[in-house]
Short mmCIF file of C-alpha atoms in Angstrom, two decimals:
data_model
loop_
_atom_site.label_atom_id
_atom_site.label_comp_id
_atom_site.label_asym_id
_atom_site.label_seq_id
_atom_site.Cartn_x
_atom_site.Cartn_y
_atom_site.Cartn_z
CA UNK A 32 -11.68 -8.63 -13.16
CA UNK A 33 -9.10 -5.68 -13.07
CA UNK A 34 -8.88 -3.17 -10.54
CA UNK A 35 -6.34 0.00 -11.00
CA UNK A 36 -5.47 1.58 -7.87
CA UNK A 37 -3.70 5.04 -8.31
CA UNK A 38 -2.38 8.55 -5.94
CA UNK A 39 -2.15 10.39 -9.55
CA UNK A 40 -1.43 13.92 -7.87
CA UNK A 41 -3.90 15.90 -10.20
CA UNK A 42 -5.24 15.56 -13.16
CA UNK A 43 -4.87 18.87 -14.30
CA UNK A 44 -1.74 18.53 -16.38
CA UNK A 45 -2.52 17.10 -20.53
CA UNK A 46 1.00 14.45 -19.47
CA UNK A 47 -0.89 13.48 -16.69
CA UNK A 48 -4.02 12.52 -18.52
CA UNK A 49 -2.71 11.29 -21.93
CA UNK A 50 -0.47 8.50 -18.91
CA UNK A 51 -3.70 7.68 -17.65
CA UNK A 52 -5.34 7.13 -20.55
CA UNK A 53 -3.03 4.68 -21.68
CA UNK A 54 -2.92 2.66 -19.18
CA UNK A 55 -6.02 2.00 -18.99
CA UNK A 56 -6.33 1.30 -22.75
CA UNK A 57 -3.40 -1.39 -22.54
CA UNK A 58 -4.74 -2.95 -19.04
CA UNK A 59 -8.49 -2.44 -19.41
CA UNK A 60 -9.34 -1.96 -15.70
CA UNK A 61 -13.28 -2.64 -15.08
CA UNK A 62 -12.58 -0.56 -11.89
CA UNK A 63 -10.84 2.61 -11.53
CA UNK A 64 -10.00 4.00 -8.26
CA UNK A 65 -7.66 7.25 -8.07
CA UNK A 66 -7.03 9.30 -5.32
CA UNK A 67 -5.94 13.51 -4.99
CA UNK A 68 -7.58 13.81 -8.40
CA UNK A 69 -8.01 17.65 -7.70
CA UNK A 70 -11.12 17.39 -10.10
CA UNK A 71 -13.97 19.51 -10.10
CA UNK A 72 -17.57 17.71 -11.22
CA UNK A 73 -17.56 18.53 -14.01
CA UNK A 74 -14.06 17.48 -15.03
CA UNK A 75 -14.44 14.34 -12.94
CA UNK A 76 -17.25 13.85 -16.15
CA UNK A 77 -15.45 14.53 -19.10
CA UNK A 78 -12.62 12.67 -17.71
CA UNK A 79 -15.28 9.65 -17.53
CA UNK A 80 -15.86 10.07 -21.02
CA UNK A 81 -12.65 10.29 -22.25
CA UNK A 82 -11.16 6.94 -20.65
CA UNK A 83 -15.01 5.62 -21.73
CA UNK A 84 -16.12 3.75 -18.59
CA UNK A 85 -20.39 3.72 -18.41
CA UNK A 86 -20.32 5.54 -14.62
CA UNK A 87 -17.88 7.41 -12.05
CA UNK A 88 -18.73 8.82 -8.86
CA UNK A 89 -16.14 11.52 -7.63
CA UNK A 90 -15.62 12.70 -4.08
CA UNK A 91 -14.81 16.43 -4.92
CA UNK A 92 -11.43 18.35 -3.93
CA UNK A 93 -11.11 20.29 -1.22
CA UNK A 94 -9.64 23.62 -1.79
CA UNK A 95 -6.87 22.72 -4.29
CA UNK A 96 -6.35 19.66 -3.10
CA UNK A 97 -7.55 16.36 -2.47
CA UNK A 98 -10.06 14.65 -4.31
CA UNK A 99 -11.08 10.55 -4.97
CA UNK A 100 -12.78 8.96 -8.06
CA UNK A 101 -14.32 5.71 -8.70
CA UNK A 102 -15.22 4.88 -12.33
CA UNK A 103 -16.99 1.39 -13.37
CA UNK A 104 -18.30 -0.25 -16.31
CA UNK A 105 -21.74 -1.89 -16.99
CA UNK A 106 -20.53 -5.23 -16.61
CA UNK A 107 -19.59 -4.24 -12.98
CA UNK A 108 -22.42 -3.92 -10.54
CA UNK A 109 -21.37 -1.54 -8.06
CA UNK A 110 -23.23 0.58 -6.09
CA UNK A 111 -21.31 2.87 -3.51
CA UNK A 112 -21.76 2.64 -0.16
CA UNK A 113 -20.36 5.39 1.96
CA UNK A 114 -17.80 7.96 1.06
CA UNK A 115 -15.27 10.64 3.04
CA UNK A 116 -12.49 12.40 1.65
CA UNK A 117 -10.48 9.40 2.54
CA UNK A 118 -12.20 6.54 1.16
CA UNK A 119 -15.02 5.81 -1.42
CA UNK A 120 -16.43 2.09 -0.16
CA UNK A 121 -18.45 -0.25 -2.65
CA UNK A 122 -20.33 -3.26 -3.07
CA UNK A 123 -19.72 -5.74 -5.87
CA UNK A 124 -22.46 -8.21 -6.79
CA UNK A 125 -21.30 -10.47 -9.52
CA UNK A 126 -23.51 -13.62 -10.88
CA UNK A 127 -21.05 -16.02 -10.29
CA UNK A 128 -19.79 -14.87 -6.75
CA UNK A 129 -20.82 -14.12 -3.56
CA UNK A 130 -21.46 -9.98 -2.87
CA UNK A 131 -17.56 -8.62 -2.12
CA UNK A 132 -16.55 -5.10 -0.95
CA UNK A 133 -13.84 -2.85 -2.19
CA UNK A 134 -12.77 0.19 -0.95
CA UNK A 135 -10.72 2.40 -2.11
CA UNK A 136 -8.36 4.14 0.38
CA UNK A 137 -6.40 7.57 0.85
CA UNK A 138 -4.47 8.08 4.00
CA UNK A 139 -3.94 11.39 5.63
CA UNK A 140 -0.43 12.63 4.82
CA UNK A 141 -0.72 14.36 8.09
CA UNK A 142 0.57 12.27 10.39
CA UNK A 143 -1.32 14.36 13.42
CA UNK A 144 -4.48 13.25 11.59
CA UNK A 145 -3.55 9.38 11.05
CA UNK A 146 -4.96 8.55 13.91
CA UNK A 147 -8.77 9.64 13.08
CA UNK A 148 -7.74 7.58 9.73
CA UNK A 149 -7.56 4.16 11.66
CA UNK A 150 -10.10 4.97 13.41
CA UNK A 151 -12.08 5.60 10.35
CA UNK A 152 -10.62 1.99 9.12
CA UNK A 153 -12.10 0.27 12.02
CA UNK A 154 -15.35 2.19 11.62
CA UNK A 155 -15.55 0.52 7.91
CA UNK A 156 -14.48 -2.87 9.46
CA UNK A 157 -17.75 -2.92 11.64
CA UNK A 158 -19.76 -1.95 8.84
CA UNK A 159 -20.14 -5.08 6.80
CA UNK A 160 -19.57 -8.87 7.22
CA UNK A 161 -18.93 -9.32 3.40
CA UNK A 162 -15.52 -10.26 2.15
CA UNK A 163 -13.70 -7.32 2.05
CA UNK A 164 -10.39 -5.85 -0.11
CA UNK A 165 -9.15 -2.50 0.71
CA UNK A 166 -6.17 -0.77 -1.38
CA UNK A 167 -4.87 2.60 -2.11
CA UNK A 168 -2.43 5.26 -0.60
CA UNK A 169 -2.40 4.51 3.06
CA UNK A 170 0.29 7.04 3.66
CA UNK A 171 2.24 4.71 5.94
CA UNK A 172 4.51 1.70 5.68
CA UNK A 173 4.36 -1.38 8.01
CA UNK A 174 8.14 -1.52 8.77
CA UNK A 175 11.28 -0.04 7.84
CA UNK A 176 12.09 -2.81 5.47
CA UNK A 177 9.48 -0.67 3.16
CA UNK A 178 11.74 2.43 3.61
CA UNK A 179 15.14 3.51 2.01
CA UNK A 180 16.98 6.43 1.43
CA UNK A 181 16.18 7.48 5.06
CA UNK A 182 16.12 7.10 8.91
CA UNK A 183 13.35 5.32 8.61
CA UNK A 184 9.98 5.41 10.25
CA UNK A 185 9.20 6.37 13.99
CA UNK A 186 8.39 2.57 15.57
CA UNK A 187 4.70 3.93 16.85
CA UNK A 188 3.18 5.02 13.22
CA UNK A 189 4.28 1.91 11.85
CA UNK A 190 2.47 0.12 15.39
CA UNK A 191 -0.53 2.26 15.05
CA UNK A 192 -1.02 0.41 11.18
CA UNK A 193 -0.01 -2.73 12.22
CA UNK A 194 -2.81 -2.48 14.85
CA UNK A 195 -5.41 -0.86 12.68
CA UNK A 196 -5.34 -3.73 10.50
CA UNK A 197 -5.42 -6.28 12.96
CA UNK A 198 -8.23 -4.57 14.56
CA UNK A 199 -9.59 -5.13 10.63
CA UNK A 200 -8.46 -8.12 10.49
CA UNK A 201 -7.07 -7.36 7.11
CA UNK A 202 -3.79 -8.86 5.62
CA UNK A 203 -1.27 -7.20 2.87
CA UNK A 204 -1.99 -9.68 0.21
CA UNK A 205 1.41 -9.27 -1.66
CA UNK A 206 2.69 -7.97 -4.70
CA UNK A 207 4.95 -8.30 -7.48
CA UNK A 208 7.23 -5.49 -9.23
CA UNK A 209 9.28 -2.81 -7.97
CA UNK A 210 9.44 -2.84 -3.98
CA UNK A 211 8.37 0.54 -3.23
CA UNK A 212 5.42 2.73 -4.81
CA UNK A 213 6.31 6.13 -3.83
CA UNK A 214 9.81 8.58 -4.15
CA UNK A 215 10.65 11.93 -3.48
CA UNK A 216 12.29 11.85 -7.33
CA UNK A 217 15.31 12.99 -6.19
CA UNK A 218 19.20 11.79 -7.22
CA UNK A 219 21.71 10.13 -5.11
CA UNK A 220 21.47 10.07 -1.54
CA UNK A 221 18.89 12.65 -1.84
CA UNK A 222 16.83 10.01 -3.06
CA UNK A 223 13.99 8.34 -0.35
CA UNK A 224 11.82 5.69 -1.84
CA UNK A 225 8.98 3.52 0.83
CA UNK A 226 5.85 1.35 -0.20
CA UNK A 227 2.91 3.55 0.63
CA UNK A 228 0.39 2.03 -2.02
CA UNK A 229 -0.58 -1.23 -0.87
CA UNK A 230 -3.96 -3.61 -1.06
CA UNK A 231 -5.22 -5.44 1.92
CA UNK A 232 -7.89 -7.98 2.13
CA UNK A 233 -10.21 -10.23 4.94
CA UNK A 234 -9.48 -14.38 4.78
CA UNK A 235 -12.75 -14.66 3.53
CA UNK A 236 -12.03 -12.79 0.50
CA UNK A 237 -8.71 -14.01 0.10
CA UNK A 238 -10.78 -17.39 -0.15
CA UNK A 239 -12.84 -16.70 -2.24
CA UNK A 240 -10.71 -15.16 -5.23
CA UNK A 241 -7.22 -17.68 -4.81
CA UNK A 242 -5.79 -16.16 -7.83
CA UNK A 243 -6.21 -12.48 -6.80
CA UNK A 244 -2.49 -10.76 -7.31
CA UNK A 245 -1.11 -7.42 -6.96
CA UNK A 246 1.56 -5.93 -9.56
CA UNK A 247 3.24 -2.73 -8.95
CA UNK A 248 3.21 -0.32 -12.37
CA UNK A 249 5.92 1.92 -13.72
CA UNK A 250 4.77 5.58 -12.44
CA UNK A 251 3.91 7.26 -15.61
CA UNK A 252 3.45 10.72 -14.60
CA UNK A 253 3.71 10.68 -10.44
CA UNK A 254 5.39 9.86 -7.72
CA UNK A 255 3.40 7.20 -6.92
CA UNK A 256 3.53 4.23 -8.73
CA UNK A 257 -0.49 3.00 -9.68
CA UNK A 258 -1.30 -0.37 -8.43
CA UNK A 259 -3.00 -3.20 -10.76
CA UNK A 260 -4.73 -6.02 -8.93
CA UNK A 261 -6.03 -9.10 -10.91
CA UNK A 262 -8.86 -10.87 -9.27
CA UNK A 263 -9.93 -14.62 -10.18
CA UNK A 264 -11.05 -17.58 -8.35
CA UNK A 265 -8.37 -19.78 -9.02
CA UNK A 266 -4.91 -20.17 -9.76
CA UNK A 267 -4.24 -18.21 -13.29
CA UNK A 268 -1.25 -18.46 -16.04
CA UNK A 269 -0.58 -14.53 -15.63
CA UNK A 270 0.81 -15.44 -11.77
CA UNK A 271 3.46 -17.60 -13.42
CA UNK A 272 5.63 -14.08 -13.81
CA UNK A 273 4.59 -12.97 -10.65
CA UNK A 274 7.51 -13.14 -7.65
CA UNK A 275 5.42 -13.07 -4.84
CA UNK A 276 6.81 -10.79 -1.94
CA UNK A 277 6.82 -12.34 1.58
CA UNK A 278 7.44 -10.03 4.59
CA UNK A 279 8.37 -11.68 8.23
CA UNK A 280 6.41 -9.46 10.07
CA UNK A 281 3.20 -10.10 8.56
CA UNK A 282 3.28 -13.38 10.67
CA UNK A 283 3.02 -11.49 13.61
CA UNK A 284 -0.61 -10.87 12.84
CA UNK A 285 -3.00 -13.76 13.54
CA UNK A 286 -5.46 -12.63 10.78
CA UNK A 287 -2.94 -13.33 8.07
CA UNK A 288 -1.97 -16.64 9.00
CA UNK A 289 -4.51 -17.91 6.48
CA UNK A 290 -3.85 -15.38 3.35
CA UNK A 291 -0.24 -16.23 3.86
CA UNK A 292 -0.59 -19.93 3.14
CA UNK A 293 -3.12 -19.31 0.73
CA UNK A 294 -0.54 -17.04 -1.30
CA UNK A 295 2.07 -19.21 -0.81
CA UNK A 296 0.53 -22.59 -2.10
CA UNK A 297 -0.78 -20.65 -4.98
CA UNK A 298 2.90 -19.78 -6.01
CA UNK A 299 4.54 -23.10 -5.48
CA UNK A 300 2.09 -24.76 -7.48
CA UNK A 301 2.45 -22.53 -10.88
#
């Protein structure tokens, strides 16, 4: 299974489209998640039809911005479970696997509102017991070492994350590609790039799919970069060109004590 995970700041613009639409005819994604879509109803359903997935289910713009989709083929049951304007969360039942949860995520770019956004997180944690991966545009890096071109971050935004997913107990599950998913697209030292796009999981999902890896895309037409995440229950030949990304801080968190060997055993033994 193929998940594409993607801040594709409108889809108003033909370039912006005719990008999309290409990737997913060279990845063929059974899910689709995008977030500040800026998509009426109705365009949210001729955009359906033009990438051809069977269903979508859009959480509309507000204003001029904004705006989430979800789009899923037949051979995916998912059934959606509660939305907001920063997260559409779903159930997966496959036939082979145990029930599994994915939500999609879009963090405030507010940073006066983050706070209501981890507390959102948490509300989601409680919800369900079932395994559980989370990805998207949190809006937010974990540490400065996902920052450059800048300053860097102020130490309690990056603590207030760090915290909200330990309250989750959700772990960054890795990723391979370039190291940072967003930029301000500017030239020299103008130029800030940080990881804001990131997926997250529980152990017990992390379990159950071993061979689940993220790749970071080329960003055809935004400054975010879309995120593709493989899922399968074992070890695969497509991680074999994967360089797994390791950062020291995750060990700080007990939760990811467990998705960290897990990641790390799957590597070495490619």
């Amino acid at each position: 299974m193929k998940i594409i995970l993607w801040n594709c700041r409108g889809l108003g613009h033909p370039r912006t489209v005719h990008a999309l639409l290409r990737m997913v005819q060279h990845h063929s994604p059974d899910i689709l998640f995008l977030s500040e879509t800026r998509l009426s109803s109705s365009s949210s359903e001729r955009l359906r039809l033009k990438l051809q997935f069977n269903f979508c289910f859009p959480v509309l713009r507000s204003g001029l911005g904004g705006g989430l989709l979800v789009m899923w083929n037949a051979s995916c049951p998912l059934t959606v479970s509660s939305f907001s304007s920063s997260h559409i969360d779903t159930v997966i039942n496959l036939q082979d696997a145990l029930s599994w949860r994915f939500t999609g995520i879009y963090g405030s770019p507010s940073t006066g509102s983050r706070p209501a956004f981890w507390s959102l997180l948490r509300r989601l944690a409680a919800a369900s017991s079932l395994p559980w991966v989370c990805g998207g545009d949190f809006n937010e890096i974990l540490s400065n070492s996902e920052i450059a071109g800048s300053n860097g971050r102020a130490e309690y935004l990056m603590q207030n994350f760090r915290d909200a997913l330990q309250d989750c107990a959700l772990c960054d599950i890795g990723y391979s590609g370039y190291s940072f998913t967003w930029s301000n697209n500017r030239s020299g030292t103008a130029l800030v790039e940080e990881r804001l796009d990131r997926v997250v999981s529980s152990d017990s999902w992390s379990q159950q799919f071993l061979g689940a890896y993220l790749r970071h895309l080329a960003s055809p037409a935004s400054d975010h970069s879309p995120l593709l995440l493989t899922i399968s229950r074992g070890p695969t030949i497509s991680n074999r060109s994967c360089r797994f990304h390791f950062e020291e801080f995750w060990c700080k968190i007990p939760e990811c004590e467990s998705i960290i060997k897990n990641s790390w055993m799957r590597m070495t033994t490619l």
